[in-house]
mmCIF file of N, CA and C and ligand atoms in Angstrom:
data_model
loop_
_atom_site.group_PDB
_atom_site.id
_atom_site.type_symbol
_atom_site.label_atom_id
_atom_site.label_comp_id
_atom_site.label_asym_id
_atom_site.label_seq_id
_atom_site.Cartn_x
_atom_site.Cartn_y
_atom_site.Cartn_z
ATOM 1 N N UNK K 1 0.870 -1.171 0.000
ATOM 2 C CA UNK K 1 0.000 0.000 0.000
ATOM 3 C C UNK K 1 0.915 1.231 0.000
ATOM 4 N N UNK K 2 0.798 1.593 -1.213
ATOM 5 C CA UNK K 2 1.671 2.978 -1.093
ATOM 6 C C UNK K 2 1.963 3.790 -0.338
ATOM 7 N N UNK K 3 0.981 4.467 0.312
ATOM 8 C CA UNK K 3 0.986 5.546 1.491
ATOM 9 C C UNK K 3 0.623 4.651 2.505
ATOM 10 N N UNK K 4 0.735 3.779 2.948
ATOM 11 C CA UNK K 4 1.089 3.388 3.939
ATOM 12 C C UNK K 4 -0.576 2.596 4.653
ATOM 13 N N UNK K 5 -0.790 1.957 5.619
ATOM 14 C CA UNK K 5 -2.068 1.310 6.206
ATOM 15 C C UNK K 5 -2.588 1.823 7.443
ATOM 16 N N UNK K 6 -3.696 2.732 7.134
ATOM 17 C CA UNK K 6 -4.492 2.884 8.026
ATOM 18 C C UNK K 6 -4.787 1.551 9.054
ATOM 19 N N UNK K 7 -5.164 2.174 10.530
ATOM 20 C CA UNK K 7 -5.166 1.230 11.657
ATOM 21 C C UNK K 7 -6.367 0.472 11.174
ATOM 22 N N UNK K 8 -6.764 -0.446 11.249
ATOM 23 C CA UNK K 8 -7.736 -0.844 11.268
ATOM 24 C C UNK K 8 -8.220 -1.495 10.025
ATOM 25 N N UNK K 9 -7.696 -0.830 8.904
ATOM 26 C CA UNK K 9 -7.682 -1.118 7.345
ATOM 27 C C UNK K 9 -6.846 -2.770 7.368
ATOM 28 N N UNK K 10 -8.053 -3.861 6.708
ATOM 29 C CA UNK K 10 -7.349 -4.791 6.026
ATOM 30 C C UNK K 10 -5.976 -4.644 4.826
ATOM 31 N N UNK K 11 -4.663 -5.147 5.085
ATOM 32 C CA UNK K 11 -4.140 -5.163 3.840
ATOM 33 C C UNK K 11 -4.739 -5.438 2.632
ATOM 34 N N UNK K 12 -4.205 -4.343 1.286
ATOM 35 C CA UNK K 12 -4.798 -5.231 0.061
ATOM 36 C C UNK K 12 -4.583 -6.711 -0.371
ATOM 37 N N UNK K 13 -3.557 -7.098 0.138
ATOM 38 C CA UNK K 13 -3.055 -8.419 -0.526
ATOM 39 C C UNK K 13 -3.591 -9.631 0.642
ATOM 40 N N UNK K 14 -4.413 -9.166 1.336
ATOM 41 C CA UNK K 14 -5.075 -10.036 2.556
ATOM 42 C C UNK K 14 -5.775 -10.820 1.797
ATOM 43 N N UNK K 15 -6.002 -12.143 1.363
ATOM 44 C CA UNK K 15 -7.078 -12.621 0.916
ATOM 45 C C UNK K 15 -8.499 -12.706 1.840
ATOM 46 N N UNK K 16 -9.280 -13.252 1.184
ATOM 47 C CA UNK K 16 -10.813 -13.368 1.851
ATOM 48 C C UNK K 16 -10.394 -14.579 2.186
ATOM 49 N N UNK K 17 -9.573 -15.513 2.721
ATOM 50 C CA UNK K 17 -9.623 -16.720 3.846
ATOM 51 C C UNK K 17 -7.939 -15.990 4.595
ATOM 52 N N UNK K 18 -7.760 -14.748 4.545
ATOM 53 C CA UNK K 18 -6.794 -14.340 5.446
ATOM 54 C C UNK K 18 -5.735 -15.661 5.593
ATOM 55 N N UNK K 19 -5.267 -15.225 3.628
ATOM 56 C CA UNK K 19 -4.080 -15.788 3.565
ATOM 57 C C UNK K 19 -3.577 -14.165 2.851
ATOM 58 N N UNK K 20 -1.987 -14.652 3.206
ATOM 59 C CA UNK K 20 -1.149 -13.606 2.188
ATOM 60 C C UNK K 20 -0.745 -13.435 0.952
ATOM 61 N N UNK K 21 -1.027 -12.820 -0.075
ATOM 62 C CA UNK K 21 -1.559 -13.032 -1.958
ATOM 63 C C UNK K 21 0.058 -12.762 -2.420
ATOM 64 N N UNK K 22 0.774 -12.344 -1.195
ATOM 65 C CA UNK K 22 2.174 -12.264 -1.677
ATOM 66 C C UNK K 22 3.433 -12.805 -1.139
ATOM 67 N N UNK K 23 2.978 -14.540 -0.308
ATOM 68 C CA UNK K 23 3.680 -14.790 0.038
ATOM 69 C C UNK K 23 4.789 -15.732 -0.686
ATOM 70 N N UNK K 24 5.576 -15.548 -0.315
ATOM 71 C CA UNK K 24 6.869 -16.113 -1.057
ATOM 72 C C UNK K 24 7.015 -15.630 -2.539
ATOM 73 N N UNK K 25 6.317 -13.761 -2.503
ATOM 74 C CA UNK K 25 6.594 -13.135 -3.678
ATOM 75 C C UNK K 25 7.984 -12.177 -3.428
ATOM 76 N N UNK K 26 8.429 -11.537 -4.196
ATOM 77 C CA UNK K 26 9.747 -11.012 -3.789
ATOM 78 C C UNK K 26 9.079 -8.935 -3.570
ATOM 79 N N UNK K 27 8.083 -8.758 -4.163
ATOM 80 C CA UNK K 27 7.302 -7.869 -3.658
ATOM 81 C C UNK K 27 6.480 -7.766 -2.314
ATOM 82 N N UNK K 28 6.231 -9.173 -1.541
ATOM 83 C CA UNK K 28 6.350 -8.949 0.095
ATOM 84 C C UNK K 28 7.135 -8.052 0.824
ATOM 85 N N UNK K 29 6.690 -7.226 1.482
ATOM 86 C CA UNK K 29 7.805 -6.066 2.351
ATOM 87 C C UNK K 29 8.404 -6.761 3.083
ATOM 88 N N UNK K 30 9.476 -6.245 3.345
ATOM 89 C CA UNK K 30 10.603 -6.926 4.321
ATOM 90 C C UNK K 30 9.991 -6.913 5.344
ATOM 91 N N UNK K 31 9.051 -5.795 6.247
ATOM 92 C CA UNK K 31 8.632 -6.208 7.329
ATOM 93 C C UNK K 31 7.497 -7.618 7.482
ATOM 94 N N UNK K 32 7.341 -7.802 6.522
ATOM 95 C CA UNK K 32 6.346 -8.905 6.832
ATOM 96 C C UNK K 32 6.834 -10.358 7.164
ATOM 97 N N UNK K 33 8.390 -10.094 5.929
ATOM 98 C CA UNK K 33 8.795 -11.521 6.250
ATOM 99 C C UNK K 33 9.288 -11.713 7.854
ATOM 100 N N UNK K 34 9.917 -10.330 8.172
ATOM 101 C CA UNK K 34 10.777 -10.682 9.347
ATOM 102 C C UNK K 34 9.581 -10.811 10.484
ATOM 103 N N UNK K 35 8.324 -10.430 10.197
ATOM 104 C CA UNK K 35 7.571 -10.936 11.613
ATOM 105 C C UNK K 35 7.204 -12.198 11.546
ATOM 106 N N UNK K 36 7.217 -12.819 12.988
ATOM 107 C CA UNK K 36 7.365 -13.775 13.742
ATOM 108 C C UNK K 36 5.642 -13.762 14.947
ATOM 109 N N UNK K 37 5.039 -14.491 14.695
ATOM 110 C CA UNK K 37 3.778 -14.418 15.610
ATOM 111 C C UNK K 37 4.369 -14.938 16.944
ATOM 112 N N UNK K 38 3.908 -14.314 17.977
ATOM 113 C CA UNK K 38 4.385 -14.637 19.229
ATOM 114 C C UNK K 38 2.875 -14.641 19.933
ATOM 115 N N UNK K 39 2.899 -15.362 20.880
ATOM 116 C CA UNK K 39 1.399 -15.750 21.831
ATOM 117 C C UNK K 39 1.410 -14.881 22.453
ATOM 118 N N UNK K 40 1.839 -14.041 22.981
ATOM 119 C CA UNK K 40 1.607 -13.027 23.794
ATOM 120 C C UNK K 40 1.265 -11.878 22.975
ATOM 121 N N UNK K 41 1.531 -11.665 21.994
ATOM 122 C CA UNK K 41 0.366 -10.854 20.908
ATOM 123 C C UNK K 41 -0.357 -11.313 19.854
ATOM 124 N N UNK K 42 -0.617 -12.670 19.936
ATOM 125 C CA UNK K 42 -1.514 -13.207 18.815
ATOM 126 C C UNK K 42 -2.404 -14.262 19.582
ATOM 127 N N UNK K 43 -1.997 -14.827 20.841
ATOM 128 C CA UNK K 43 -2.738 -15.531 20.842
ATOM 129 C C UNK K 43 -2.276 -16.918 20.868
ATOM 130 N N UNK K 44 -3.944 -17.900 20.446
ATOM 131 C CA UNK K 44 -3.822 -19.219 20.003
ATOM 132 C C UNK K 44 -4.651 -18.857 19.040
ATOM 133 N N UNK K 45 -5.239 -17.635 18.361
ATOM 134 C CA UNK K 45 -6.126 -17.680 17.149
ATOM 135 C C UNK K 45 -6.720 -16.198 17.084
ATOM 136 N N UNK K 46 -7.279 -15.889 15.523
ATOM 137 C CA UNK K 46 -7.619 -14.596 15.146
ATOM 138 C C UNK K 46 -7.831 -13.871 16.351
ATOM 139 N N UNK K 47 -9.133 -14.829 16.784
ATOM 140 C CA UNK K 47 -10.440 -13.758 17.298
ATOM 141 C C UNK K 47 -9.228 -12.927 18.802
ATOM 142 N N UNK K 48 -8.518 -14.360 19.397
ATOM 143 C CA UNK K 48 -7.459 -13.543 20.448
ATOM 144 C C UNK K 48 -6.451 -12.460 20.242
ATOM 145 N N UNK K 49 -6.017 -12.670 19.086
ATOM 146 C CA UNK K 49 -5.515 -11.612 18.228
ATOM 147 C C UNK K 49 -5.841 -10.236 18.230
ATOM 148 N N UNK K 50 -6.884 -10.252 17.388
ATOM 149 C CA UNK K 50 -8.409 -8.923 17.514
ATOM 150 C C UNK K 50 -7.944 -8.297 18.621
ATOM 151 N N UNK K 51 -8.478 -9.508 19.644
ATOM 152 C CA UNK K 51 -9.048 -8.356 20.723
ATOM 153 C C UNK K 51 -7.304 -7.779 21.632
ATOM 154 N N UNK K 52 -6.386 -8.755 21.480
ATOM 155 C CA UNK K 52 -5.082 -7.746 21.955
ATOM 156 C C UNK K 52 -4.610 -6.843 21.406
ATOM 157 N N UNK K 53 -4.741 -6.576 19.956
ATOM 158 C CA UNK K 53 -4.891 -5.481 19.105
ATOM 159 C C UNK K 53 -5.530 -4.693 19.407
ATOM 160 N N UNK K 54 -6.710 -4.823 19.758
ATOM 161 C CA UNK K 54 -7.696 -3.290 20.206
ATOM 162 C C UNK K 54 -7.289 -2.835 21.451
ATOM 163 N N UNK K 55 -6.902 -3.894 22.211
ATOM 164 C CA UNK K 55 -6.017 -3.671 23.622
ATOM 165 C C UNK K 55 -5.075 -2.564 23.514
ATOM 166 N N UNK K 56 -4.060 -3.004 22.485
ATOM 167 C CA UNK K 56 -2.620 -2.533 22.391
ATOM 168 C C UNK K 56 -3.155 -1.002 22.023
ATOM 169 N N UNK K 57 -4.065 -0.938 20.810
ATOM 170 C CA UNK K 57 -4.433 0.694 20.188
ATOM 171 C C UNK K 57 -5.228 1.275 21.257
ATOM 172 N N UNK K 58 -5.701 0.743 21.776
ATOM 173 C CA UNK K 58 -6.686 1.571 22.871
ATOM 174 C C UNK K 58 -5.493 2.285 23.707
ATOM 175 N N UNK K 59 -4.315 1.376 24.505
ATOM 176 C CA UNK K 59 -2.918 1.607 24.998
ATOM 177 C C UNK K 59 -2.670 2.684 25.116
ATOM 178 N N UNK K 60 -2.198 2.999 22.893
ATOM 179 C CA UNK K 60 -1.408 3.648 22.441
ATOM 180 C C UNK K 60 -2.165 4.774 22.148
ATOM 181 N N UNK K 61 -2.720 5.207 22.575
ATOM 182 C CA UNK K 61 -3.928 6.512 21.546
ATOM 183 C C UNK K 61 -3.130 7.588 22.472
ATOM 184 N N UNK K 62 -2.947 8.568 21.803
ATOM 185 C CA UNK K 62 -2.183 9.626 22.675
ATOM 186 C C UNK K 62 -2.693 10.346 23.561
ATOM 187 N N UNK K 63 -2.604 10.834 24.438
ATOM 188 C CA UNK K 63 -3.666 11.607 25.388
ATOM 189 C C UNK K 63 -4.923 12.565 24.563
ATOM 190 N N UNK K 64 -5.844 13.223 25.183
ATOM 191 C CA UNK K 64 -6.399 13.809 24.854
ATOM 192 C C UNK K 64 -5.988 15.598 25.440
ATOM 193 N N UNK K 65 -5.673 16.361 24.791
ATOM 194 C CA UNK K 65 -5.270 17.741 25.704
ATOM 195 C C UNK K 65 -6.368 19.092 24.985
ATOM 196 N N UNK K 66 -7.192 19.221 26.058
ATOM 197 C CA UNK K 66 -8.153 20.490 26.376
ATOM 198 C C UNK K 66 -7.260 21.586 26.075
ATOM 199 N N UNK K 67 -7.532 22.770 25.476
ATOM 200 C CA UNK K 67 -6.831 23.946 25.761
ATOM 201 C C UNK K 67 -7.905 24.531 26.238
ATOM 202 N N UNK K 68 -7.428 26.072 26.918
ATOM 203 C CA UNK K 68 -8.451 26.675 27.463
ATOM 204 C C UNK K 68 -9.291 27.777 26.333
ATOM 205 N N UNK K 69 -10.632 27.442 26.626
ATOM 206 C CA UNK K 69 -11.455 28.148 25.423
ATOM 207 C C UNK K 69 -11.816 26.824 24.259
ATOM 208 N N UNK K 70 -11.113 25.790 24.559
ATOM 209 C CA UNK K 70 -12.000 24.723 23.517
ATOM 210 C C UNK K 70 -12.764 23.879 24.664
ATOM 211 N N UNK K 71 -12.999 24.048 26.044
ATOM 212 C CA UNK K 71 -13.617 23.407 27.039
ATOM 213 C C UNK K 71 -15.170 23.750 26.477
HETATM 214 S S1 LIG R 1 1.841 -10.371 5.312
HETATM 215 FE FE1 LIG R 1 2.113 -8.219 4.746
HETATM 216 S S2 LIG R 1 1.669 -8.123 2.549
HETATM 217 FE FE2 LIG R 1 0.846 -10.039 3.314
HETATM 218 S S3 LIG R 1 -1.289 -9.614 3.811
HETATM 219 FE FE3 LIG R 1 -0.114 -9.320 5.682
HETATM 220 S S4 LIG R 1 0.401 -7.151 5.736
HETATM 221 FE FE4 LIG R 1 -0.236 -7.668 3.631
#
């Protein structure tokens, strides 16, 4: 994806049985090959996956900061 993947956005090359349409293509990004699924962020399956993902972004969302006069 050219400009890059929105959070939440399926990859294009995701198939519809969430396989990868570019694996063992030489157009796979390097980051993809070098990840490694680990259980402590994936799980034993999707759905555990999901939900430590929404975990992790919920985490990471940056504060929220009020200035005075946008109260
Ligand atoms: S492994 Fe990379 S290229 Fe393949 S579907 Fe996932 S994000 Fe897309």
């Amino acid at each position: 994806m050219p400009n890059g993947k929105p959070a939440g956005v399926a990859c294009v090359h995701l198939s519809s049985n969430m396989r990868c349409l570019l694996f063992g293509d030489a157009r796979r990004p390097d980051l993809c090959d070098a990840f490694g699924a680990e259980r402590e962020f994936c799980g034993d399956n999707r759905e555990q996956a999901l939900v430590r993902l929404a975990q992790l972004e919920q985490q990471s969302l940056p504060d929220i900061v009020v200035f005075e006069g946008d109260a």
